[in-house]
Amino acid sequence: MAFSATVHFPQRQKGLLIPTGLFINNRFVASSDGSTIKAINPATEEVICEVQSASAKDIDLAVDAARKAFTTTWGKHVTPTERARLMFKLADLMQRDQQQLADLESLNNGKPNRFARDADIGDSIACLRYYAGWADKNYGQYIELDEQQKFAFTKHEPIGVCGQIIPWNYPIQMWAWKVGPALATGCTIVMKPSELTPLTALKLCELVIEAGFPPGVINCVPSLGSVGGAALSAHPGVDKVAFTGSTITGRKIMEAAAKSNLKKVSLELGGKSPSIIFNSVDLDQAATWTAFGILWNSGQDCTAGSRLYVQEGIYDKFIKILVEKASQFKIASAWEDDVAGGPLISKAQFDKVWNYIEEGKREGAKCVLGGQKLAGKGYFVPPTIFVDVKPNMKIVKEEARACRIFGPVLSVAKFSTEEEGIALANDTTYGLAAAVHSNDQAQCNRVANALQAGTVWINAYCLLYNNVPFGGFKQSGIGRELGSYALHEYTSVKAVHWNFGEKLDWPL
Amino acid sequence: MAPTFSHTFNHPSYSGKVSFPVGLFIDGKFVDGSEGKLIDVLNPSNGKLIGQIAEASKADVDKAVAAAHTAFNESWGLKVPGFERGKLLIRLAELIEEHADALAAVEALDNGKAFAIAKSFDVTESAAVFRYYGGWADKLHGKVIETNPTKFGYTTHEPIGVVGQIIPWNFPFMMAAWKLGPALACGNTVVLKPSEFTPLSALYLCQLINEAGFPHGVVNILNGYGSTVGAAIAEHMGIEKVAFTGSTLVGRSIMKAAANSNLKKVTLELGGKSPNIIFDDADIEQAIRWTAFGMFFNHGQCCCAGSRVYVQASIYDKFVEQFKAHVQTLKVGDPFDKETFQGPQVSQIQFDRIMGYIEHGKEAGATVALGGKRHGTEGYFIEPTVFTDVKPEMKIVQEEIFGPVVVLAKFEDEDDIVHQANDTVYGLAAAVFSSNVSRALTVAQRLRAGTVWVNHYNKLHPQIPFGGFKQSGIGRELGKYALANYTNVKAVQVNLTDKL
């Protein structure tokens, strides 16, 4: 293979040969300006290998390939049944290579190997199967008008060439969430994986070839956001752009879409998601879910439950249990046995998180867990909890900031009444997720209704499912992923009015 | 020891040996019938015995229902998420594809349909149907319904429970797929009775059901007679829904039995006498090919067969001549001969019945334009038969023959033909041939049938619903619509703040 590298994993005998070229038209090719990206291992801070990095010209080539496929071998030129068949095949191949893909994911992203395999990739395989099942079920409507003369119907057509820009926190899973509904509806794809985690996206493209997708249906071009991402958002040949990442980049993408060809835009952006714990809870369970909610993926989750409001009646008791739960969450190398969270993804993220932690201390928040830098290599941040946080502290409010704390850092504050809890929770420009913990069923309903968030967990956190939609209120995003709702994002509705009997009088 | 069916095939189109258990399939195991009885399986190509299968009694139906009930409560139903059910259905589709040759051969041997057609159509479409419903299993959404702020209301779409399914002999394997697919996707457990004339392919499927990993008791397959096993299913107090495909006569008795027992839900796919309408601006050559396909496919043994063909007067004579010439090119013969289009009818009973209708037609004064006789000297083969000079009140025009016998008649204009076409107690299918799309669609609007084909015939898809108006049936199969047959809707209304 022309552009490839062999990577090695701790605890594995054999190395793995991986592609490192840009994936366009089912081939791995060079970047047109020779630029490359270094893929880093965040646990060791070492370079794993280099991959080709797409320039604006390569984006043009990828978009052309996707357009050609859309008008000849995909789009309306492929049956829904065939789309489903290929997607099921791709899912089967991912399942076959599940461990291998998990190893590569852990190497480049740092997440625990068992979670990469069983959670991230397990869910991704299920996601592709879920959307394969939708491929032949995207019904239009038949709409009665005047039976004697005319009728109308809607066709649910694929939008066309879709640019998809995905983040580094769940590289394979974000790939699946985007690819699934786009392929099911008949769209073709130019995917730009994060420059921090390009390796598994490219490895998956080998399976795309093996599954039998026609060339150009899926193209995958790692690139810097400012180069490839910007080019896709502004490209006149792209009919729709879907982005998951920071709010600030989301704004740029929407602006570029507006200025270019008014391409459709869907965005999954940040969150500063609140959990509200009421006096009536099972303390142990609530503390467990809360710890899970901020520590899963080392806090690098757009829905991370980073703001915690605990009702005053249980505040001290709850904090005690929470601190204990959080201290049991082992953050270490992906390959250790009982590791639950890995390092942060990069030095840049690592520095940002430590700045916040220092800021929190300076503003007077009390640090009851973590908050101290660890010795040794790797971008590891221990579980960190600040209590007695005030609403105006920077670690709680961040409109002024470029991005959120994307790490295992929790801020806790007290509240007294339900109204106060709700007000504190909703006091944010974000609206991605929220949680209410209470044993009072009517309270659960009231609070869930009042919370301004796209996902509300009642007595739980963090768990998402392929068949339940996901997305943000307010500045957390536009549109929904997952569930049947994701299909709307990749569908253009055409209304056809069929006249077979009406003749116009003329002049009117 | 439950009986086994073994057969060695030795044909250019397929050679191989099959051997599989043909006991009753209850709770994942093959067992003898409780009365130790067996049913003969005959090869319709020559009338000879090819094997015997276990026959179920009423007591065996009770056992199967008990197994299905336990499975529903413990290892299926609401205990297994839709996604897992879907995975198993998709795995079953894959296994069917892996065993396509053997399944098609068994079907051709048992039913008499051409091996090539059994493989490219029956078995292929069956796998497609399982795969289609596998995709639905985790998409059975209820609704959340806003009324007023005091209430949180939503619906759940739950499985019904143990369902009984009784299927016919014309598409033995495919009818099992049409029934099992949606029932299992929705989380029901099943007691299924294949036709005693064509039990083999469903029994072969049982092994694949085990191999795919369905928990024991989820699918139970019992062979037996309509009057014993079929009746036992229709009357059973432990079965909450029955689905039947077959004759209108038997459909009535099933509905009666359901009413008299526990008011189990009933869906029926019954007979038809479907009109095929050819206008003078049709592409005649294409119309002829589709018309022949619409009637003679599967040896005329299709509930939706276009068995009444109406040709507009100005092209009638030309149509009849060319149609006869075309029909004579359809080869009747050995199912394993790759040239064969039409094999034997399924049984002696059917053969006699069809020949009886042909005699009626002759006696009533209709003209035998083609065929009208037995084909060959062994097996249940009948020549493709065309009657002309028919009158609406003739038995051969009114009643479903279910064999390769078509009646051709003339019509003048649209109003005339819509009246003639709709003048039947049936309403399963219909077709319109015309190059004028406005005319085709207007006529389609006026036809009282569950499927209306424009410019073709006899093409179905897993995604598009199928079922009858009027006495052709109740409910729809295929498509999303079939899910409704296997769903109980529960409305949950939660009071948030209302106090008395």
PDB file of N, CA, C and O in Angstrom, chain A residues 80-81 85 88 92 125-126 129-131 133-134 136-137 139 142 146-148 150-151 441-442 445-446 449 467 484 498-501, chain B residues 83 87 90 94 128 131-136 138-139 141 149 152 437-439 441-442 445-446 462-463 479-481 494-497:
ATOM      1  N   PRO A  80     -32.899   1.373  -2.265  1.00  0.00           N
ATOM      2  CA  PRO A  80     -32.796   1.348  -0.805  1.00  0.00           C
ATOM      3  C   PRO A  80     -32.311  -0.004  -0.293  1.00  0.00           C
ATOM      4  O   PRO A  80     -31.507  -0.078   0.639  1.00  0.00           O
ATOM      5  N   THR A  81     -32.780  -1.069  -0.912  1.00  0.00           N
ATOM      6  CA  THR A  81     -32.382  -2.413  -0.481  1.00  0.00           C
ATOM      7  C   THR A  81     -30.876  -2.592  -0.612  1.00  0.00           C
ATOM      8  O   THR A  81     -30.233  -3.190   0.249  1.00  0.00           O
ATOM      9  N   ARG A  85     -28.041  -3.311   2.212  1.00  0.00           N
ATOM     10  CA  ARG A  85     -27.159  -4.474   2.127  1.00  0.00           C
ATOM     11  C   ARG A  85     -25.714  -4.071   2.384  1.00  0.00           C
ATOM     12  O   ARG A  85     -24.994  -4.717   3.146  1.00  0.00           O
ATOM     13  N   PHE A  88     -25.191  -3.126   6.091  1.00  0.00           N
ATOM     14  CA  PHE A  88     -25.125  -4.304   6.967  1.00  0.00           C
ATOM     15  C   PHE A  88     -23.765  -4.971   6.821  1.00  0.00           C
ATOM     16  O   PHE A  88     -23.163  -5.435   7.784  1.00  0.00           O
ATOM     17  N   ASP A  92     -20.913  -5.701   9.645  1.00  0.00           N
ATOM     18  CA  ASP A  92     -20.345  -7.028   9.883  1.00  0.00           C
ATOM     19  C   ASP A  92     -18.822  -6.975   9.877  1.00  0.00           C
ATOM     20  O   ASP A  92     -18.158  -7.629  10.683  1.00  0.00           O
ATOM     21  N   ILE A 125     -21.273  -0.216  15.568  1.00  0.00           N
ATOM     22  CA  ILE A 125     -21.758  -1.311  14.721  1.00  0.00           C
ATOM     23  C   ILE A 125     -23.281  -1.344  14.759  1.00  0.00           C
ATOM     24  O   ILE A 125     -23.956  -1.450  13.729  1.00  0.00           O
ATOM     25  N   ALA A 126     -23.834  -1.214  15.954  1.00  0.00           N
ATOM     26  CA  ALA A 126     -25.292  -1.214  16.108  1.00  0.00           C
ATOM     27  C   ALA A 126     -25.901  -0.007  15.402  1.00  0.00           C
ATOM     28  O   ALA A 126     -26.990  -0.098  14.835  1.00  0.00           O
ATOM     29  N   ARG A 129     -26.158  -0.729  11.748  1.00  0.00           N
ATOM     30  CA  ARG A 129     -27.246  -1.679  11.510  1.00  0.00           C
ATOM     31  C   ARG A 129     -28.595  -0.985  11.671  1.00  0.00           C
ATOM     32  O   ARG A 129     -29.530  -1.236  10.913  1.00  0.00           O
ATOM     33  N   TYR A 130     -28.699  -0.140  12.667  1.00  0.00           N
ATOM     34  CA  TYR A 130     -29.957   0.582  12.900  1.00  0.00           C
ATOM     35  C   TYR A 130     -30.333   1.387  11.663  1.00  0.00           C
ATOM     36  O   TYR A 130     -31.474   1.327  11.186  1.00  0.00           O
ATOM     37  N   TYR A 131     -29.360   2.132  11.119  1.00  0.00           N
ATOM     38  CA  TYR A 131     -29.680   2.954   9.942  1.00  0.00           C
ATOM     39  C   TYR A 131     -29.827   2.121   8.674  1.00  0.00           C
ATOM     40  O   TYR A 131     -30.601   2.471   7.795  1.00  0.00           O
ATOM     41  N   GLY A 133     -31.408  -0.544   8.603  1.00  0.00           N
ATOM     42  CA  GLY A 133     -32.824  -0.914   8.696  1.00  0.00           C
ATOM     43  C   GLY A 133     -33.755   0.186   8.230  1.00  0.00           C
ATOM     44  O   GLY A 133     -34.859  -0.088   7.773  1.00  0.00           O
ATOM     45  N   TRP A 134     -33.311   1.444   8.318  1.00  0.00           N
ATOM     46  CA  TRP A 134     -34.157   2.562   7.880  1.00  0.00           C
ATOM     47  C   TRP A 134     -34.121   2.781   6.370  1.00  0.00           C
ATOM     48  O   TRP A 134     -34.989   3.448   5.838  1.00  0.00           O
ATOM     49  N   ASP A 136     -34.886   1.476   3.598  1.00  0.00           N
ATOM     50  CA  ASP A 136     -36.051   1.299   2.720  1.00  0.00           C
ATOM     51  C   ASP A 136     -37.358   1.658   3.434  1.00  0.00           C
ATOM     52  O   ASP A 136     -38.424   1.162   3.085  1.00  0.00           O
ATOM     53  N   LYS A 137     -37.259   2.519   4.438  1.00  0.00           N
ATOM     54  CA  LYS A 137     -38.468   2.869   5.203  1.00  0.00           C
ATOM     55  C   LYS A 137     -38.627   4.380   5.334  1.00  0.00           C
ATOM     56  O   LYS A 137     -39.328   4.860   6.229  1.00  0.00           O
ATOM     57  N   TYR A 139     -40.452   6.863   4.163  1.00  0.00           N
ATOM     58  CA  TYR A 139     -41.648   7.046   3.345  1.00  0.00           C
ATOM     59  C   TYR A 139     -42.013   8.503   3.133  1.00  0.00           C
ATOM     60  O   TYR A 139     -41.923   9.330   4.029  1.00  0.00           O
ATOM     61  N   TYR A 142     -48.751  10.162   0.626  1.00  0.00           N
ATOM     62  CA  TYR A 142     -49.717  10.391  -0.445  1.00  0.00           C
ATOM     63  C   TYR A 142     -50.764  11.311   0.144  1.00  0.00           C
ATOM     64  O   TYR A 142     -51.273  11.044   1.231  1.00  0.00           O
ATOM     65  N   ASP A 146     -58.106  16.207  -4.918  1.00  0.00           N
ATOM     66  CA  ASP A 146     -59.428  16.025  -5.528  1.00  0.00           C
ATOM     67  C   ASP A 146     -59.321  14.740  -6.337  1.00  0.00           C
ATOM     68  O   ASP A 146     -58.690  14.716  -7.383  1.00  0.00           O
ATOM     69  N   GLU A 147     -59.915  13.688  -5.809  1.00  0.00           N
ATOM     70  CA  GLU A 147     -59.707  12.362  -6.384  1.00  0.00           C
ATOM     71  C   GLU A 147     -59.962  12.314  -7.883  1.00  0.00           C
ATOM     72  O   GLU A 147     -59.406  11.489  -8.595  1.00  0.00           O
ATOM     73  N   GLN A 148     -60.857  13.195  -8.360  1.00  0.00           N
ATOM     74  CA  GLN A 148     -61.227  13.096  -9.768  1.00  0.00           C
ATOM     75  C   GLN A 148     -60.179  13.712 -10.683  1.00  0.00           C
ATOM     76  O   GLN A 148     -60.166  13.440 -11.868  1.00  0.00           O
ATOM     77  N   LYS A 150     -56.693  15.155  -9.461  1.00  0.00           N
ATOM     78  CA  LYS A 150     -55.288  15.370  -9.133  1.00  0.00           C
ATOM     79  C   LYS A 150     -54.982  14.741  -7.783  1.00  0.00           C
ATOM     80  O   LYS A 150     -55.879  14.462  -7.001  1.00  0.00           O
ATOM     81  N   PHE A 151     -53.719  14.545  -7.559  1.00  0.00           N
ATOM     82  CA  PHE A 151     -53.299  14.143  -6.229  1.00  0.00           C
ATOM     83  C   PHE A 151     -51.896  14.672  -5.996  1.00  0.00           C
ATOM     84  O   PHE A 151     -51.251  15.183  -6.917  1.00  0.00           O
ATOM     85  N   GLN A 441     -42.103  11.226  41.594  1.00  0.00           N
ATOM     86  CA  GLN A 441     -42.400  11.097  40.160  1.00  0.00           C
ATOM     87  C   GLN A 441     -42.950  12.382  39.563  1.00  0.00           C
ATOM     88  O   GLN A 441     -42.569  12.771  38.458  1.00  0.00           O
ATOM     89  N   ALA A 442     -43.826  13.059  40.288  1.00  0.00           N
ATOM     90  CA  ALA A 442     -44.383  14.296  39.749  1.00  0.00           C
ATOM     91  C   ALA A 442     -43.295  15.358  39.625  1.00  0.00           C
ATOM     92  O   ALA A 442     -43.271  16.123  38.659  1.00  0.00           O
ATOM     93  N   ASN A 445     -41.283  14.747  36.518  1.00  0.00           N
ATOM     94  CA  ASN A 445     -41.981  15.221  35.328  1.00  0.00           C
ATOM     95  C   ASN A 445     -41.910  16.737  35.205  1.00  0.00           C
ATOM     96  O   ASN A 445     -41.633  17.273  34.142  1.00  0.00           O
ATOM     97  N   ARG A 446     -42.190  17.435  36.313  1.00  0.00           N
ATOM     98  CA  ARG A 446     -42.185  18.896  36.286  1.00  0.00           C
ATOM     99  C   ARG A 446     -40.825  19.422  35.870  1.00  0.00           C
ATOM    100  O   ARG A 446     -40.707  20.306  35.032  1.00  0.00           O
ATOM    101  N   ASN A 449     -39.857  18.699  32.296  1.00  0.00           N
ATOM    102  CA  ASN A 449     -40.552  19.630  31.405  1.00  0.00           C
ATOM    103  C   ASN A 449     -39.913  20.996  31.414  1.00  0.00           C
ATOM    104  O   ASN A 449     -39.858  21.677  30.400  1.00  0.00           O
ATOM    105  N   ASN A 467     -31.472   4.563  18.885  1.00  0.00           N
ATOM    106  CA  ASN A 467     -32.825   4.850  18.407  1.00  0.00           C
ATOM    107  C   ASN A 467     -33.488   6.025  19.112  1.00  0.00           C
ATOM    108  O   ASN A 467     -34.669   6.293  18.881  1.00  0.00           O
ATOM    109  N   SER A 484     -35.000   8.157  14.448  1.00  0.00           N
ATOM    110  CA  SER A 484     -35.537   8.391  13.113  1.00  0.00           C
ATOM    111  C   SER A 484     -35.315   9.840  12.711  1.00  0.00           C
ATOM    112  O   SER A 484     -35.275  10.174  11.520  1.00  0.00           O
ATOM    113  N   TRP A 498     -49.677  16.151  -8.990  1.00  0.00           N
ATOM    114  CA  TRP A 498     -49.941  15.496 -10.269  1.00  0.00           C
ATOM    115  C   TRP A 498     -51.340  15.833 -10.731  1.00  0.00           C
ATOM    116  O   TRP A 498     -52.333  15.382 -10.164  1.00  0.00           O
ATOM    117  N   ASN A 499     -51.401  16.634 -11.764  1.00  0.00           N
ATOM    118  CA  ASN A 499     -52.694  16.990 -12.340  1.00  0.00           C
ATOM    119  C   ASN A 499     -52.980  16.071 -13.505  1.00  0.00           C
ATOM    120  O   ASN A 499     -52.219  16.014 -14.452  1.00  0.00           O
ATOM    121  N   PHE A 500     -54.053  15.360 -13.437  1.00  0.00           N
ATOM    122  CA  PHE A 500     -54.405  14.577 -14.612  1.00  0.00           C
ATOM    123  C   PHE A 500     -55.788  14.918 -15.143  1.00  0.00           C
ATOM    124  O   PHE A 500     -56.246  14.345 -16.109  1.00  0.00           O
ATOM    125  N   GLY A 501     -56.434  15.873 -14.530  1.00  0.00           N
ATOM    126  CA  GLY A 501     -57.788  16.158 -15.010  1.00  0.00           C
ATOM    127  C   GLY A 501     -58.167  17.625 -15.038  1.00  0.00           C
ATOM    128  O   GLY A 501     -59.142  17.979 -15.685  1.00  0.00           O
TER     129      GLY A 501
ATOM    130  N   PHE B  83     -33.855  -4.273  19.185  1.00  0.00           N
ATOM    131  CA  PHE B  83     -32.618  -4.402  18.431  1.00  0.00           C
ATOM    132  C   PHE B  83     -32.138  -5.852  18.397  1.00  0.00           C
ATOM    133  O   PHE B  83     -31.658  -6.343  17.370  1.00  0.00           O
ATOM    134  N   LYS B  87     -31.696  -8.310  15.164  1.00  0.00           N
ATOM    135  CA  LYS B  87     -30.447  -9.014  14.817  1.00  0.00           C
ATOM    136  C   LYS B  87     -30.723 -10.465  14.458  1.00  0.00           C
ATOM    137  O   LYS B  87     -30.157 -11.000  13.504  1.00  0.00           O
ATOM    138  N   ILE B  90     -32.302 -10.751  11.039  1.00  0.00           N
ATOM    139  CA  ILE B  90     -31.343 -10.519   9.968  1.00  0.00           C
ATOM    140  C   ILE B  90     -30.415 -11.719   9.827  1.00  0.00           C
ATOM    141  O   ILE B  90     -30.065 -12.123   8.707  1.00  0.00           O
ATOM    142  N   GLU B  94     -29.770 -14.195   6.521  1.00  0.00           N
ATOM    143  CA  GLU B  94     -28.467 -14.620   6.005  1.00  0.00           C
ATOM    144  C   GLU B  94     -28.394 -16.135   5.871  1.00  0.00           C
ATOM    145  O   GLU B  94     -27.880 -16.664   4.885  1.00  0.00           O
ATOM    146  N   ALA B 128     -35.397 -11.488   1.889  1.00  0.00           N
ATOM    147  CA  ALA B 128     -35.584 -10.031   1.870  1.00  0.00           C
ATOM    148  C   ALA B 128     -36.648  -9.605   2.871  1.00  0.00           C
ATOM    149  O   ALA B 128     -36.520  -8.562   3.529  1.00  0.00           O
ATOM    150  N   ARG B 131     -35.224  -9.764   6.364  1.00  0.00           N
ATOM    151  CA  ARG B 131     -34.292  -8.671   6.564  1.00  0.00           C
ATOM    152  C   ARG B 131     -35.044  -7.354   6.746  1.00  0.00           C
ATOM    153  O   ARG B 131     -34.721  -6.526   7.591  1.00  0.00           O
ATOM    154  N   TYR B 132     -36.083  -7.163   5.957  1.00  0.00           N
ATOM    155  CA  TYR B 132     -36.893  -5.944   6.046  1.00  0.00           C
ATOM    156  C   TYR B 132     -37.488  -5.801   7.445  1.00  0.00           C
ATOM    157  O   TYR B 132     -37.388  -4.737   8.074  1.00  0.00           O
ATOM    158  N   TYR B 133     -38.096  -6.871   7.948  1.00  0.00           N
ATOM    159  CA  TYR B 133     -38.716  -6.782   9.273  1.00  0.00           C
ATOM    160  C   TYR B 133     -37.689  -6.755  10.390  1.00  0.00           C
ATOM    161  O   TYR B 133     -37.926  -6.170  11.441  1.00  0.00           O
ATOM    162  N   GLY B 134     -36.512  -7.345  10.136  1.00  0.00           N
ATOM    163  CA  GLY B 134     -35.434  -7.194  11.112  1.00  0.00           C
ATOM    164  C   GLY B 134     -35.114  -5.728  11.318  1.00  0.00           C
ATOM    165  O   GLY B 134     -34.834  -5.276  12.429  1.00  0.00           O
ATOM    166  N   GLY B 135     -35.207  -4.944  10.251  1.00  0.00           N
ATOM    167  CA  GLY B 135     -34.936  -3.509  10.347  1.00  0.00           C
ATOM    168  C   GLY B 135     -36.009  -2.747  11.106  1.00  0.00           C
ATOM    169  O   GLY B 135     -35.734  -1.674  11.649  1.00  0.00           O
ATOM    170  N   TRP B 136     -37.211  -3.302  11.169  1.00  0.00           N
ATOM    171  CA  TRP B 136     -38.293  -2.599  11.887  1.00  0.00           C
ATOM    172  C   TRP B 136     -38.267  -2.851  13.399  1.00  0.00           C
ATOM    173  O   TRP B 136     -38.819  -2.068  14.166  1.00  0.00           O
ATOM    174  N   ASP B 138     -36.573  -2.490  16.003  1.00  0.00           N
ATOM    175  CA  ASP B 138     -36.233  -1.481  17.021  1.00  0.00           C
ATOM    176  C   ASP B 138     -36.759  -0.099  16.636  1.00  0.00           C
ATOM    177  O   ASP B 138     -36.240   0.920  17.079  1.00  0.00           O
ATOM    178  N   LYS B 139     -37.780  -0.067  15.789  1.00  0.00           N
ATOM    179  CA  LYS B 139     -38.318   1.219  15.346  1.00  0.00           C
ATOM    180  C   LYS B 139     -39.834   1.275  15.542  1.00  0.00           C
ATOM    181  O   LYS B 139     -40.533   1.959  14.805  1.00  0.00           O
ATOM    182  N   HIS B 141     -42.116   2.801  17.257  1.00  0.00           N
ATOM    183  CA  HIS B 141     -42.342   3.943  18.140  1.00  0.00           C
ATOM    184  C   HIS B 141     -43.788   4.104  18.521  1.00  0.00           C
ATOM    185  O   HIS B 141     -44.681   4.015  17.677  1.00  0.00           O
ATOM    186  N   PRO B 149     -51.562  20.698  30.276  1.00  0.00           N
ATOM    187  CA  PRO B 149     -50.372  20.610  31.141  1.00  0.00           C
ATOM    188  C   PRO B 149     -50.507  19.670  32.336  1.00  0.00           C
ATOM    189  O   PRO B 149     -49.521  19.354  32.982  1.00  0.00           O
ATOM    190  N   PHE B 152     -49.362  13.809  31.183  1.00  0.00           N
ATOM    191  CA  PHE B 152     -48.307  13.299  30.310  1.00  0.00           C
ATOM    192  C   PHE B 152     -48.859  12.034  29.669  1.00  0.00           C
ATOM    193  O   PHE B 152     -49.123  11.050  30.368  1.00  0.00           O
ATOM    194  N   VAL B 437     -51.333   8.228 -19.000  1.00  0.00           N
ATOM    195  CA  VAL B 437     -51.203   8.106 -17.553  1.00  0.00           C
ATOM    196  C   VAL B 437     -52.421   8.665 -16.826  1.00  0.00           C
ATOM    197  O   VAL B 437     -52.825   8.162 -15.778  1.00  0.00           O
ATOM    198  N   SER B 438     -53.029   9.708 -17.388  1.00  0.00           N
ATOM    199  CA  SER B 438     -54.206  10.269 -16.733  1.00  0.00           C
ATOM    200  C   SER B 438     -55.317   9.235 -16.675  1.00  0.00           C
ATOM    201  O   SER B 438     -55.972   9.051 -15.661  1.00  0.00           O
ATOM    202  N   ARG B 439     -55.484   8.555 -17.789  1.00  0.00           N
ATOM    203  CA  ARG B 439     -56.538   7.548 -17.837  1.00  0.00           C
ATOM    204  C   ARG B 439     -56.201   6.417 -16.864  1.00  0.00           C
ATOM    205  O   ARG B 439     -57.064   5.945 -16.114  1.00  0.00           O
ATOM    206  N   LEU B 441     -54.450   6.463 -14.155  1.00  0.00           N
ATOM    207  CA  LEU B 441     -54.613   6.847 -12.755  1.00  0.00           C
ATOM    208  C   LEU B 441     -56.071   7.059 -12.398  1.00  0.00           C
ATOM    209  O   LEU B 441     -56.500   6.739 -11.289  1.00  0.00           O
ATOM    210  N   THR B 442     -56.842   7.586 -13.307  1.00  0.00           N
ATOM    211  CA  THR B 442     -58.268   7.778 -12.995  1.00  0.00           C
ATOM    212  C   THR B 442     -58.935   6.436 -12.783  1.00  0.00           C
ATOM    213  O   THR B 442     -59.749   6.268 -11.882  1.00  0.00           O
ATOM    214  N   GLN B 445     -57.971   4.935  -9.513  1.00  0.00           N
ATOM    215  CA  GLN B 445     -58.714   5.535  -8.403  1.00  0.00           C
ATOM    216  C   GLN B 445     -60.053   4.837  -8.205  1.00  0.00           C
ATOM    217  O   GLN B 445     -60.557   4.730  -7.097  1.00  0.00           O
ATOM    218  N   ARG B 446     -60.661   4.384  -9.286  1.00  0.00           N
ATOM    219  CA  ARG B 446     -62.024   3.877  -9.206  1.00  0.00           C
ATOM    220  C   ARG B 446     -62.109   2.381  -8.921  1.00  0.00           C
ATOM    221  O   ARG B 446     -63.176   1.864  -8.629  1.00  0.00           O
ATOM    222  N   PRO B 462     -41.264  -6.250  -0.367  1.00  0.00           N
ATOM    223  CA  PRO B 462     -41.443  -6.313   1.083  1.00  0.00           C
ATOM    224  C   PRO B 462     -41.917  -4.985   1.675  1.00  0.00           C
ATOM    225  O   PRO B 462     -42.548  -4.964   2.722  1.00  0.00           O
ATOM    226  N   GLN B 463     -41.624  -3.883   0.986  1.00  0.00           N
ATOM    227  CA  GLN B 463     -41.903  -2.568   1.554  1.00  0.00           C
ATOM    228  C   GLN B 463     -43.320  -2.080   1.281  1.00  0.00           C
ATOM    229  O   GLN B 463     -43.766  -1.107   1.895  1.00  0.00           O
ATOM    230  N   GLY B 479     -44.827  -4.373   4.177  1.00  0.00           N
ATOM    231  CA  GLY B 479     -44.694  -2.952   4.483  1.00  0.00           C
ATOM    232  C   GLY B 479     -44.789  -2.690   5.969  1.00  0.00           C
ATOM    233  O   GLY B 479     -44.799  -3.591   6.795  1.00  0.00           O
ATOM    234  N   LYS B 480     -44.855  -1.417   6.320  1.00  0.00           N
ATOM    235  CA  LYS B 480     -44.984  -1.050   7.725  1.00  0.00           C
ATOM    236  C   LYS B 480     -46.362  -1.466   8.238  1.00  0.00           C
ATOM    237  O   LYS B 480     -46.544  -1.738   9.415  1.00  0.00           O
ATOM    238  N   TYR B 481     -47.323  -1.536   7.347  1.00  0.00           N
ATOM    239  CA  TYR B 481     -48.714  -1.788   7.714  1.00  0.00           C
ATOM    240  C   TYR B 481     -48.887  -3.115   8.442  1.00  0.00           C
ATOM    241  O   TYR B 481     -49.770  -3.256   9.286  1.00  0.00           O
ATOM    242  N   VAL B 494     -50.449   9.749  32.390  1.00  0.00           N
ATOM    243  CA  VAL B 494     -49.907  10.042  33.720  1.00  0.00           C
ATOM    244  C   VAL B 494     -50.462  11.367  34.204  1.00  0.00           C
ATOM    245  O   VAL B 494     -50.328  12.399  33.536  1.00  0.00           O
ATOM    246  N   ASN B 495     -51.076  11.335  35.359  1.00  0.00           N
ATOM    247  CA  ASN B 495     -51.619  12.557  35.931  1.00  0.00           C
ATOM    248  C   ASN B 495     -50.509  13.298  36.668  1.00  0.00           C
ATOM    249  O   ASN B 495     -49.891  12.772  37.579  1.00  0.00           O
ATOM    250  N   LEU B 496     -50.244  14.503  36.253  1.00  0.00           N
ATOM    251  CA  LEU B 496     -49.174  15.261  36.885  1.00  0.00           C
ATOM    252  C   LEU B 496     -49.679  16.113  38.030  1.00  0.00           C
ATOM    253  O   LEU B 496     -49.074  16.182  39.089  1.00  0.00           O
ATOM    254  N   THR B 497     -50.798  16.802  37.809  1.00  0.00           N
ATOM    255  CA  THR B 497     -51.207  17.771  38.841  1.00  0.00           C
ATOM    256  C   THR B 497     -52.696  17.782  39.130  1.00  0.00           C
ATOM    257  O   THR B 497     -53.149  18.538  39.975  1.00  0.00           O
TER     258      THR B 497
END
